[in-house]
Short mmCIF file of C-alpha atoms in Angstrom, two decimals:
data_model
loop_
_atom_site.label_atom_id
_atom_site.label_comp_id
_atom_site.label_asym_id
_atom_site.label_seq_id
_atom_site.Cartn_x
_atom_site.Cartn_y
_atom_site.Cartn_z
CA UNK A 13 8.06 1.10 -41.45
CA UNK A 14 5.13 1.25 -43.55
CA UNK A 15 2.93 4.21 -43.98
CA UNK A 16 0.06 3.98 -41.36
CA UNK A 17 1.50 0.86 -39.76
CA UNK A 18 1.73 1.34 -35.82
CA UNK A 19 4.87 1.22 -34.04
CA UNK A 20 4.58 -1.47 -31.33
CA UNK A 21 6.53 -1.25 -28.32
CA UNK A 22 7.23 -4.50 -26.49
CA UNK A 23 10.81 -4.44 -25.03
CA UNK A 24 12.54 -2.14 -22.48
CA UNK A 25 15.01 -0.99 -25.13
CA UNK A 26 12.15 0.07 -27.41
CA UNK A 27 10.33 1.83 -24.62
CA UNK A 28 13.47 3.71 -23.41
CA UNK A 29 14.14 4.94 -26.89
CA UNK A 30 10.42 6.34 -27.18
CA UNK A 31 10.87 7.88 -23.61
CA UNK A 32 13.99 9.53 -24.36
CA UNK A 33 12.55 11.17 -27.32
CA UNK A 34 9.78 12.94 -25.46
CA UNK A 35 11.90 13.80 -22.42
CA UNK A 36 12.84 17.09 -23.84
CA UNK A 37 9.46 18.01 -24.68
CA UNK A 38 8.20 17.01 -21.35
CA UNK A 39 10.85 19.21 -19.58
CA UNK A 40 9.63 22.00 -21.72
CA UNK A 41 6.14 21.34 -20.33
CA UNK A 42 7.19 21.98 -16.74
CA UNK A 43 6.99 25.73 -17.47
CA UNK A 44 3.45 25.38 -19.10
CA UNK A 45 2.46 23.46 -15.88
CA UNK A 46 3.92 26.10 -13.63
CA UNK A 47 2.16 28.89 -15.51
CA UNK A 48 -1.19 27.32 -15.76
CA UNK A 49 -1.39 26.10 -12.22
CA UNK A 50 -2.36 22.57 -13.24
CA UNK A 51 -0.47 19.52 -11.83
CA UNK A 52 2.13 18.43 -14.18
CA UNK A 53 0.71 14.89 -14.44
CA UNK A 54 -2.02 15.99 -16.86
CA UNK A 55 0.69 17.34 -19.30
CA UNK A 56 3.01 14.26 -18.98
CA UNK A 57 -0.11 11.97 -19.55
CA UNK A 58 -1.27 13.97 -22.43
CA UNK A 59 2.16 13.56 -24.19
CA UNK A 60 1.90 9.78 -23.61
CA UNK A 61 -1.63 9.73 -25.01
CA UNK A 62 -0.66 12.00 -28.02
CA UNK A 63 2.27 9.58 -29.05
CA UNK A 64 0.56 6.50 -28.17
CA UNK A 65 -2.29 4.42 -29.95
CA UNK A 66 -5.03 6.58 -31.40
CA UNK A 67 -2.37 9.48 -31.26
CA UNK A 68 -0.03 11.17 -33.72
CA UNK A 69 2.58 8.87 -32.84
CA UNK A 70 0.52 5.84 -33.12
CA UNK A 71 2.84 3.96 -30.70
CA UNK A 72 1.08 0.74 -29.51
CA UNK A 73 2.43 -0.25 -25.93
CA UNK A 74 0.51 -2.87 -23.95
CA UNK A 75 3.09 -4.30 -21.53
CA UNK A 76 1.40 -3.69 -18.12
CA UNK A 77 4.02 -5.85 -16.16
CA UNK A 78 7.01 -3.63 -17.52
CA UNK A 79 4.67 -0.60 -16.60
CA UNK A 80 4.11 -1.77 -13.06
CA UNK A 81 7.90 -2.36 -12.50
CA UNK A 82 9.13 0.96 -13.94
CA UNK A 83 6.20 2.67 -11.99
CA UNK A 84 7.19 1.12 -8.75
CA UNK A 85 10.89 2.02 -9.44
CA UNK A 86 9.66 5.65 -10.15
CA UNK A 87 7.55 5.75 -6.97
CA UNK A 88 10.57 4.75 -4.92
CA UNK A 89 12.45 7.87 -6.22
CA UNK A 90 9.50 10.23 -5.90
CA UNK A 91 8.91 8.87 -2.37
CA UNK A 92 12.52 9.44 -1.68
CA UNK A 93 12.54 12.89 -2.93
CA UNK A 94 9.38 13.68 -1.07
CA UNK A 95 10.68 12.53 2.23
CA UNK A 96 14.00 14.38 1.67
CA UNK A 97 11.97 17.59 1.18
CA UNK A 98 9.71 16.91 4.53
CA UNK A 99 10.36 19.34 7.40
CA UNK A 100 10.06 17.50 10.61
CA UNK A 101 9.28 20.44 12.62
CA UNK A 102 6.29 21.06 10.09
CA UNK A 103 4.83 17.51 10.11
CA UNK A 104 5.64 16.45 13.67
CA UNK A 105 2.51 18.19 15.06
CA UNK A 106 0.45 16.84 12.39
CA UNK A 107 1.51 13.15 12.44
CA UNK A 108 -1.37 11.76 14.62
CA UNK A 109 -3.88 13.36 12.30
CA UNK A 110 -1.96 12.07 9.15
CA UNK A 111 -1.61 8.39 10.74
CA UNK A 112 -5.43 8.53 11.36
CA UNK A 113 -6.33 9.78 7.74
CA UNK A 114 -3.82 7.04 6.40
CA UNK A 115 -5.25 4.14 8.26
CA UNK A 116 -8.98 4.93 9.23
CA UNK A 117 -9.43 7.26 6.77
CA UNK A 118 -8.14 4.77 4.05
CA UNK A 119 -10.83 2.08 5.30
CA UNK A 120 -13.67 4.64 5.13
CA UNK A 121 -12.78 6.00 1.62
CA UNK A 122 -12.14 2.29 0.38
CA UNK A 123 -15.83 1.17 1.80
CA UNK A 124 -17.79 4.20 0.66
CA UNK A 125 -16.30 4.52 -2.91
CA UNK A 126 -16.72 0.54 -3.48
CA UNK A 127 -20.19 0.89 -2.42
CA UNK A 128 -20.74 3.48 -4.94
CA UNK A 129 -19.03 1.70 -7.57
CA UNK A 130 -21.23 -1.44 -6.84
CA UNK A 131 -24.58 0.05 -6.34
CA UNK A 132 -24.57 3.20 -8.68
CA UNK A 133 -22.32 1.84 -11.61
CA UNK A 134 -22.97 -2.02 -11.24
CA UNK A 135 -19.59 -3.29 -10.96
CA UNK A 136 -19.02 -6.61 -9.09
CA UNK A 137 -17.62 -6.32 -5.59
CA UNK A 138 -14.01 -7.34 -6.36
CA UNK A 139 -13.84 -4.90 -9.03
CA UNK A 140 -15.58 -2.14 -6.83
CA UNK A 141 -13.15 -2.77 -3.99
CA UNK A 142 -10.10 -2.69 -6.27
CA UNK A 143 -11.35 0.79 -7.57
CA UNK A 144 -11.97 2.03 -3.98
CA UNK A 145 -8.73 0.89 -2.99
CA UNK A 146 -6.68 2.30 -5.73
CA UNK A 147 -8.06 5.77 -5.74
CA UNK A 148 -7.78 6.16 -1.92
CA UNK A 149 -4.14 7.18 -2.17
CA UNK A 150 -3.36 11.00 -2.41
CA UNK A 151 -0.60 12.79 -4.03
CA UNK A 152 1.20 15.47 -2.30
CA UNK A 153 3.01 16.51 -5.40
CA UNK A 154 -0.20 17.37 -7.25
CA UNK A 155 -1.58 19.05 -4.28
CA UNK A 156 1.33 21.44 -3.64
CA UNK A 157 2.08 22.13 -7.35
CA UNK A 158 -1.23 24.15 -7.31
CA UNK A 159 -0.92 25.46 -3.82
CA UNK A 160 2.55 26.73 -4.08
CA UNK A 161 1.59 30.47 -4.49
CA UNK A 162 -0.92 30.26 -1.56
CA UNK A 163 0.66 30.09 1.90
CA UNK A 164 -1.13 28.00 4.30
CA UNK A 165 -1.00 27.21 7.90
CA UNK A 166 1.68 24.80 8.54
CA UNK A 167 -0.98 22.29 10.24
CA UNK A 168 -2.72 21.82 6.80
CA UNK A 169 0.43 21.30 4.86
CA UNK A 170 1.96 18.96 7.50
CA UNK A 171 -1.19 16.81 7.38
CA UNK A 172 -1.47 16.52 3.56
CA UNK A 173 2.06 16.12 3.19
CA UNK A 174 2.49 13.29 5.85
CA UNK A 175 -0.73 11.73 4.65
CA UNK A 176 0.45 11.40 1.10
CA UNK A 177 3.64 10.08 2.44
CA UNK A 178 1.98 7.36 4.50
CA UNK A 179 -1.14 6.14 2.94
CA UNK A 180 0.61 4.76 -0.16
CA UNK A 181 1.60 1.84 2.18
CA UNK A 182 -1.67 0.42 3.54
CA UNK A 183 -3.24 1.19 -0.02
CA UNK A 184 -0.69 -1.18 -1.85
CA UNK A 185 -1.33 -4.01 0.69
CA UNK A 186 -5.04 -3.67 -0.15
CA UNK A 187 -4.72 -3.66 -3.85
CA UNK A 188 -2.46 -6.73 -3.66
CA UNK A 189 -4.75 -8.40 -1.51
CA UNK A 190 -7.94 -7.74 -3.74
CA UNK A 191 -5.82 -8.70 -6.92
CA UNK A 192 -5.07 -12.14 -5.61
CA UNK A 193 -6.62 -15.00 -7.58
CA UNK A 194 -9.30 -16.68 -5.42
CA UNK A 195 -11.25 -15.62 -2.40
CA UNK A 196 -10.01 -12.47 -0.60
CA UNK A 197 -8.91 -12.61 2.94
CA UNK A 198 -11.10 -11.67 5.93
CA UNK A 199 -11.09 -8.14 6.93
CA UNK A 200 -9.36 -8.99 10.35
CA UNK A 201 -6.59 -11.02 8.54
CA UNK A 202 -6.10 -7.94 6.13
CA UNK A 203 -6.05 -5.54 9.29
CA UNK A 204 -3.41 -7.98 10.74
CA UNK A 205 -1.13 -7.95 7.35
CA UNK A 206 -1.52 -4.37 7.09
CA UNK A 207 -0.40 -3.72 10.65
CA UNK A 208 2.61 -6.00 10.64
CA UNK A 209 3.87 -4.86 7.18
CA UNK A 210 3.59 -1.26 8.41
CA UNK A 211 5.44 -1.90 11.61
CA UNK A 212 8.38 -3.93 9.66
CA UNK A 213 8.58 -1.05 6.91
CA UNK A 214 8.60 1.73 9.71
CA UNK A 215 11.10 -0.03 11.81
CA UNK A 216 13.64 -0.87 8.72
CA UNK A 217 13.06 2.75 7.33
CA UNK A 218 13.83 4.48 10.81
CA UNK A 219 16.98 2.11 11.16
CA UNK A 220 18.41 2.73 7.77
CA UNK A 221 17.67 6.40 7.84
CA UNK A 222 19.60 6.90 11.28
CA UNK A 223 22.27 4.79 10.30
CA UNK A 224 22.77 6.54 6.92
CA UNK A 225 22.60 9.75 8.46
CA UNK A 226 25.12 8.93 11.19
CA UNK A 227 27.57 7.52 8.53
CA UNK A 228 27.31 10.63 6.23
CA UNK A 229 27.86 13.14 9.07
CA UNK A 230 30.84 11.25 10.30
CA UNK A 231 32.64 10.10 7.15
CA UNK A 232 33.98 12.57 4.71
CA UNK A 233 33.69 11.32 1.28
CA UNK A 234 36.27 12.10 -1.21
CA UNK A 235 34.15 14.23 -3.49
CA UNK A 236 31.26 16.31 -2.97
CA UNK A 237 29.29 14.92 -5.87
CA UNK A 238 29.15 11.56 -3.92
CA UNK A 239 26.86 12.88 -1.30
CA UNK A 240 23.73 13.00 -3.24
CA UNK A 241 24.37 9.59 -4.93
CA UNK A 242 24.98 8.23 -1.34
CA UNK A 243 21.61 9.76 0.04
CA UNK A 244 19.61 8.38 -2.86
CA UNK A 245 21.48 4.90 -2.60
CA UNK A 246 20.62 4.84 1.33
CA UNK A 247 17.02 5.46 0.61
CA UNK A 248 16.55 2.80 -2.06
CA UNK A 249 18.25 0.27 0.37
CA UNK A 250 15.54 1.10 2.77
CA UNK A 251 13.00 0.29 0.28
CA UNK A 252 14.61 -3.01 -0.88
CA UNK A 253 15.26 -4.10 2.86
CA UNK A 254 11.70 -3.36 3.61
CA UNK A 255 10.20 -5.15 0.83
CA UNK A 256 12.61 -8.21 1.33
CA UNK A 257 11.60 -8.30 4.86
CA UNK A 258 7.99 -8.57 3.97
CA UNK A 259 7.15 -5.19 5.33
CA UNK A 260 6.01 -1.95 3.59
CA UNK A 261 8.92 -0.72 1.25
CA UNK A 262 7.19 2.63 0.44
CA UNK A 263 6.86 3.39 3.99
CA UNK A 264 10.65 2.40 4.74
CA UNK A 265 11.81 4.48 1.89
CA UNK A 266 9.81 7.49 2.80
CA UNK A 267 10.91 7.44 6.60
CA UNK A 268 14.49 6.95 5.82
CA UNK A 269 14.58 9.70 3.31
CA UNK A 270 12.68 12.08 5.96
CA UNK A 271 15.25 11.19 8.53
CA UNK A 272 18.19 11.87 6.06
CA UNK A 273 16.42 15.01 4.91
CA UNK A 274 16.33 16.44 8.60
CA UNK A 275 20.09 15.37 9.60
CA UNK A 276 21.70 18.24 8.35
CA UNK A 277 23.99 16.38 6.05
CA UNK A 278 27.11 17.90 4.47
CA UNK A 279 26.49 19.36 0.78
CA UNK A 280 22.72 19.40 1.36
CA UNK A 281 21.56 22.01 -1.33
CA UNK A 282 23.53 19.88 -3.85
CA UNK A 283 21.78 16.70 -2.69
CA UNK A 284 18.48 18.38 -2.69
CA UNK A 285 18.80 19.63 -5.93
CA UNK A 286 20.01 16.08 -7.33
CA UNK A 287 17.04 14.45 -5.53
CA UNK A 288 14.71 16.91 -7.16
CA UNK A 289 16.17 16.32 -10.61
CA UNK A 290 15.65 12.53 -10.22
CA UNK A 291 12.20 13.06 -9.19
CA UNK A 292 11.28 15.19 -12.05
CA UNK A 293 12.79 12.52 -14.37
CA UNK A 294 10.81 9.80 -12.67
CA UNK A 295 7.68 11.72 -12.81
CA UNK A 296 7.98 12.41 -16.46
CA UNK A 297 8.93 8.81 -17.51
CA UNK A 298 6.15 7.49 -15.46
CA UNK A 299 3.42 9.67 -16.47
CA UNK A 300 4.44 9.48 -20.31
CA UNK A 301 4.48 5.54 -19.99
CA UNK A 302 0.95 5.58 -18.28
CA UNK A 303 -0.16 7.61 -21.10
CA UNK A 304 1.18 5.12 -23.52
CA UNK A 305 -0.48 2.26 -21.99
CA UNK A 306 -3.87 3.55 -22.08
CA UNK A 307 -6.07 3.03 -25.34
CA UNK A 308 -8.12 6.36 -25.82
CA UNK A 309 -11.02 4.88 -27.74
CA UNK A 310 -11.59 2.44 -25.04
CA UNK A 311 -12.00 5.33 -22.48
CA UNK A 312 -15.25 6.49 -24.12
CA UNK A 313 -17.66 3.64 -22.51
CA UNK A 314 -15.94 4.22 -18.98
CA UNK A 315 -16.14 8.08 -18.84
CA UNK A 316 -19.59 8.26 -17.12
CA UNK A 317 -18.84 5.64 -14.80
CA UNK A 318 -15.64 7.20 -13.80
CA UNK A 319 -17.44 10.52 -13.37
CA UNK A 320 -19.94 8.78 -11.03
CA UNK A 321 -17.41 7.03 -8.85
CA UNK A 322 -15.47 10.16 -8.94
CA UNK A 323 -18.21 12.16 -7.44
CA UNK A 324 -18.95 9.59 -4.66
CA UNK A 325 -15.04 9.85 -3.88
CA UNK A 326 -14.84 13.61 -3.93
CA UNK A 327 -18.07 14.63 -2.45
CA UNK A 328 -18.99 11.87 -0.08
CA UNK A 329 -15.93 9.59 0.70
CA UNK A 330 -13.25 12.01 1.10
CA UNK A 331 -15.19 14.55 3.03
CA UNK A 332 -16.55 11.73 5.51
CA UNK A 333 -12.91 10.46 5.79
CA UNK A 334 -11.65 13.73 6.70
CA UNK A 335 -14.35 14.46 9.17
CA UNK A 336 -14.36 11.15 11.07
CA UNK A 337 -10.58 10.78 11.10
CA UNK A 338 -10.07 14.39 12.43
CA UNK A 339 -12.77 14.18 14.81
CA UNK A 340 -10.58 13.80 17.75
CA UNK A 341 -8.54 16.59 16.92
CA UNK A 342 -10.72 19.54 16.84
CA UNK A 343 -9.63 21.01 13.51
CA UNK A 344 -11.79 23.97 12.37
CA UNK A 345 -14.18 23.31 9.57
CA UNK A 346 -12.42 25.61 6.95
CA UNK A 347 -9.40 23.49 7.44
CA UNK A 348 -11.36 20.16 7.02
CA UNK A 349 -13.07 21.60 4.07
CA UNK A 350 -9.73 22.45 2.26
CA UNK A 351 -8.30 19.17 3.13
CA UNK A 352 -11.40 17.34 1.83
CA UNK A 353 -11.01 19.12 -1.64
CA UNK A 354 -7.15 18.80 -1.58
CA UNK A 355 -7.38 14.96 -1.87
CA UNK A 356 -5.85 14.91 -5.36
CA UNK A 357 -5.15 11.71 -6.73
CA UNK A 358 -2.09 11.33 -9.15
CA UNK A 359 0.32 8.92 -10.67
CA UNK A 360 0.17 6.23 -7.70
CA UNK A 361 -3.53 5.19 -8.62
CA UNK A 362 -3.05 4.85 -12.22
CA UNK A 363 0.28 2.78 -11.41
CA UNK A 364 -1.71 0.60 -8.82
CA UNK A 365 -4.51 0.01 -11.49
CA UNK A 366 -1.75 -2.07 -13.20
CA UNK A 367 -1.55 -4.64 -10.50
CA UNK A 368 -5.01 -6.33 -11.18
CA UNK A 369 -4.09 -6.21 -14.89
CA UNK A 370 -0.86 -8.21 -14.43
CA UNK A 371 -2.60 -10.76 -11.91
CA UNK A 372 -5.22 -11.35 -14.78
CA UNK A 373 -8.23 -10.36 -12.65
CA UNK A 374 -11.33 -10.40 -14.70
CA UNK A 375 -12.31 -6.85 -15.83
CA UNK A 376 -9.08 -5.22 -14.73
CA UNK A 377 -8.80 -3.40 -18.12
CA UNK A 378 -12.00 -1.53 -17.26
CA UNK A 379 -10.93 -0.86 -13.62
CA UNK A 380 -7.71 0.74 -15.25
CA UNK A 381 -9.60 2.85 -17.60
CA UNK A 382 -12.06 4.28 -14.91
CA UNK A 383 -9.28 4.96 -12.86
CA UNK A 384 -7.33 6.76 -15.42
CA UNK A 385 -10.45 8.99 -16.44
CA UNK A 386 -11.34 9.69 -12.83
CA UNK A 387 -7.67 10.93 -12.15
CA UNK A 388 -7.67 13.13 -15.34
CA UNK A 389 -11.23 14.44 -14.75
CA UNK A 390 -11.07 15.45 -11.26
CA UNK A 391 -7.60 16.82 -11.32
CA UNK A 392 -8.79 19.11 -14.02
CA UNK A 393 -11.66 20.03 -11.74
CA UNK A 394 -10.03 20.27 -8.25
CA UNK A 395 -6.53 21.56 -9.25
CA UNK A 396 -7.22 24.93 -10.76
CA UNK A 397 -9.91 25.53 -7.90
CA UNK A 398 -7.65 24.86 -4.78
CA UNK A 399 -6.09 28.12 -4.50
CA UNK A 400 -9.36 29.91 -4.84
CA UNK A 401 -10.89 27.84 -2.34
CA UNK A 402 -8.01 28.69 0.07
CA UNK A 403 -8.67 32.12 -0.42
CA UNK A 404 -12.31 32.02 0.09
CA UNK A 405 -11.87 30.13 3.41
CA UNK A 406 -9.44 32.87 4.51
CA UNK A 407 -6.59 30.38 5.34
CA UNK A 408 -3.72 32.00 3.60
CA UNK A 409 -3.85 35.37 5.12
CA UNK A 410 -1.25 36.45 7.61
CA UNK A 411 1.18 33.62 7.07
CA UNK A 412 4.94 33.76 7.52
CA UNK A 413 6.73 34.45 4.14
CA UNK A 414 10.28 34.88 5.44
CA UNK A 415 12.46 32.35 3.28
CA UNK A 416 14.69 29.60 5.14
CA UNK A 417 18.22 29.43 4.22
CA UNK A 418 19.69 26.87 2.08
CA UNK A 419 22.88 26.20 4.08
CA UNK A 420 25.49 23.96 2.41
CA UNK A 421 27.90 22.30 4.70
CA UNK A 422 31.23 21.06 3.68
CA UNK A 423 33.23 18.87 6.32
CA UNK A 424 36.86 19.78 6.92
CA UNK A 425 37.96 16.38 8.14
CA UNK A 426 41.71 17.01 8.84
CA UNK A 427 40.58 20.49 10.55
CA UNK A 428 37.71 19.09 12.79
CA UNK A 429 35.39 21.67 11.38
CA UNK A 430 32.74 22.60 8.81
CA UNK A 431 32.55 25.26 6.17
CA UNK A 432 28.88 26.59 5.68
CA UNK A 433 27.93 28.46 2.88
CA UNK A 434 24.69 30.25 2.03
CA UNK A 435 22.94 33.10 0.20
CA UNK A 436 20.56 35.34 1.84
CA UNK A 437 17.37 35.11 -0.08
CA UNK A 438 14.98 38.19 -0.84
CA UNK A 439 12.30 37.56 1.87
CA UNK A 440 15.09 36.63 4.58
CA UNK A 441 14.90 39.03 7.87
CA UNK A 442 18.92 38.64 7.84
CA UNK A 443 18.76 41.66 5.51
CA UNK A 444 20.11 44.62 7.69
CA UNK A 445 21.56 42.64 10.41
CA UNK A 446 25.20 43.37 11.47
CA UNK A 447 27.42 40.53 11.40
CA UNK A 448 27.95 40.77 15.29
CA UNK A 449 24.20 40.73 15.57
CA UNK A 450 24.16 37.16 14.32
CA UNK A 451 25.39 36.15 17.71
CA UNK A 452 27.12 32.85 16.54
CA UNK A 453 28.26 30.56 19.24
CA UNK A 454 31.97 30.46 20.36
CA UNK A 455 33.91 28.49 17.61
CA UNK A 456 32.07 30.03 14.62
CA UNK A 457 32.47 33.13 12.66
CA UNK A 458 31.70 34.47 9.36
CA UNK A 459 34.84 34.58 7.32
CA UNK A 460 34.03 36.01 3.97
CA UNK A 461 31.10 37.87 2.24
CA UNK A 462 30.57 37.97 -1.44
CA UNK A 463 28.54 40.79 -2.61
CA UNK A 464 28.00 42.10 -6.22
CA UNK A 465 30.70 39.67 -7.52
CA UNK A 466 33.21 41.08 -5.09
CA UNK A 467 34.46 39.09 -1.82
CA UNK A 468 35.61 40.65 1.42
CA UNK A 469 36.34 39.74 5.03
CA UNK A 470 33.33 41.44 7.02
CA UNK A 471 33.92 43.37 10.12
CA UNK A 472 31.55 42.90 13.23
CA UNK A 473 29.65 46.22 11.94
CA UNK A 474 29.13 44.97 8.41
CA UNK A 475 25.59 45.07 7.42
CA UNK A 476 24.19 42.26 5.64
CA UNK A 477 22.12 42.59 2.53
CA UNK A 478 19.66 40.38 0.35
CA UNK A 479 21.72 38.50 -2.19
CA UNK A 480 24.77 38.36 -0.07
CA UNK A 481 27.02 35.13 0.13
CA UNK A 482 28.45 34.14 3.18
CA UNK A 483 30.98 31.72 4.35
CA UNK A 484 30.96 30.51 7.96
CA UNK A 485 33.61 28.41 9.46
CA UNK A 486 32.33 26.33 12.56
CA UNK A 487 34.17 23.93 14.57
CA UNK A 488 32.76 20.54 14.81
CA UNK A 489 30.99 20.74 18.40
CA UNK A 490 29.19 23.90 17.44
CA UNK A 491 28.21 23.33 13.90
CA UNK A 492 24.73 22.38 14.46
CA UNK A 493 24.28 25.39 17.18
CA UNK A 494 25.84 27.67 14.39
CA UNK A 495 23.26 26.54 11.66
CA UNK A 496 20.47 26.80 13.98
CA UNK A 497 21.32 30.43 14.93
CA UNK A 498 21.56 31.36 11.28
CA UNK A 499 18.30 29.93 10.45
CA UNK A 500 16.55 31.53 13.43
CA UNK A 501 17.97 35.01 12.50
CA UNK A 502 16.77 34.33 8.90
CA UNK A 503 13.50 33.73 10.08
CA UNK A 504 13.22 36.31 12.96
CA UNK A 505 15.74 38.82 12.45
CA UNK A 506 18.36 39.97 14.99
CA UNK A 507 15.87 39.66 17.86
CA UNK A 508 15.31 35.89 17.18
CA UNK A 509 15.67 34.04 20.34
CA UNK A 510 14.70 36.77 22.61
CA UNK A 511 11.16 37.01 20.76
CA UNK A 512 10.69 33.23 20.84
CA UNK A 513 11.37 33.19 17.11
CA UNK A 514 14.27 31.05 16.92
CA UNK A 515 17.21 29.46 18.72
CA UNK A 516 18.30 31.59 21.58
CA UNK A 517 21.08 29.48 22.67
CA UNK A 518 23.90 31.39 21.12
CA UNK A 519 25.95 33.32 23.11
CA UNK A 520 24.84 36.99 23.55
#
């Protein structure tokens, strides 16, 4: 290649080569992200911009269609990973509020933001509506990456997490509708399409998730390494089935993954780690690719329009969305303020901004540039200030800090039992509890303890300590009760169940 000549990327093979070269750098950047408190998307986007056009790598990439395809695939993996990590007991009380934010809130956000883009920036209505719809999707990964050190009430985390999993579906439908060549459907037609696609996606996601969880719990696979693959495959099947049935594939994959994640599947810690790794790879590849797609010198003219639209979104649309959507739930104003400021935008808006580019909508390049700048600027502003705001609003004080157990279950098919293994984490209240005080149900017992590299069979009076690794054998009928009891003791100590801190159904 001649000196100074740009490297042009057009094909998937060339793109994979470029992405693989920066993967190790991006993985190393995870540590920088965790220390700085900034969402990792900024670092990965920066890597893409740095090696792209106008950057040190001078790589030219302009294939919006390929970006959209890979972005959709990455979103499926990210939503699956997010659903697997969603705890049903935490989001169940928050579901009504999250659904209101995902439906009514999205409509408010789209309308207010589009009005600001039209009247303040001068965009035509189609472009304004596209921007309003694109930036109405929040990103839980961005939110919790900066809140991970601030314990918050489960109602806040539950609402934000469920909202981010649910609002992608209606937003995608709106963006596709606004990106269709020709007149946009009437509002009541759009509302009907959204309701139908969400209903189809929810039904398929719940069905696939239930059937997949039932199958994995009752069929012992020949190797433990197959369980993570099977779980991710089931989640992806939910997306494909939902999309093929003209429903919301994104809602389907999230709900299916959430059911799988709460089904107490065999070898769960290994499955969770596998999904987490895939999620990181998907995020890294997607963000780097989006950084490659943007042309930095074209962002200058759209910087101030993006700032103005971002102000409308952050200071007017999001607070109004939260206030009106949560009005029936009597949520304290402090929590509403934090939820308003925690409406971080991540990869989804940038990926959705490629849809009008692929459709050939006039002004779509400018829409992409405005969305890109808006996401970067307001993530820089909101991300580092979220923990500070949570502390100022006094929302992190007195929260439960005891760690949950990462219990791994291996089915013993011929013995009709299960082998449960786990390590007692540093913050667990199982520390100091005697084996007999675990009060496991009949048919379950602690068979082995590994402490400081040495294993021994415990006596009923053996006192458990932080860092101990335990093996518990449970018969098939009491497997769930034994796991529930172990988790209850880890959270509430030896009196769990008697003090309302866990499952008290175990025999005393």
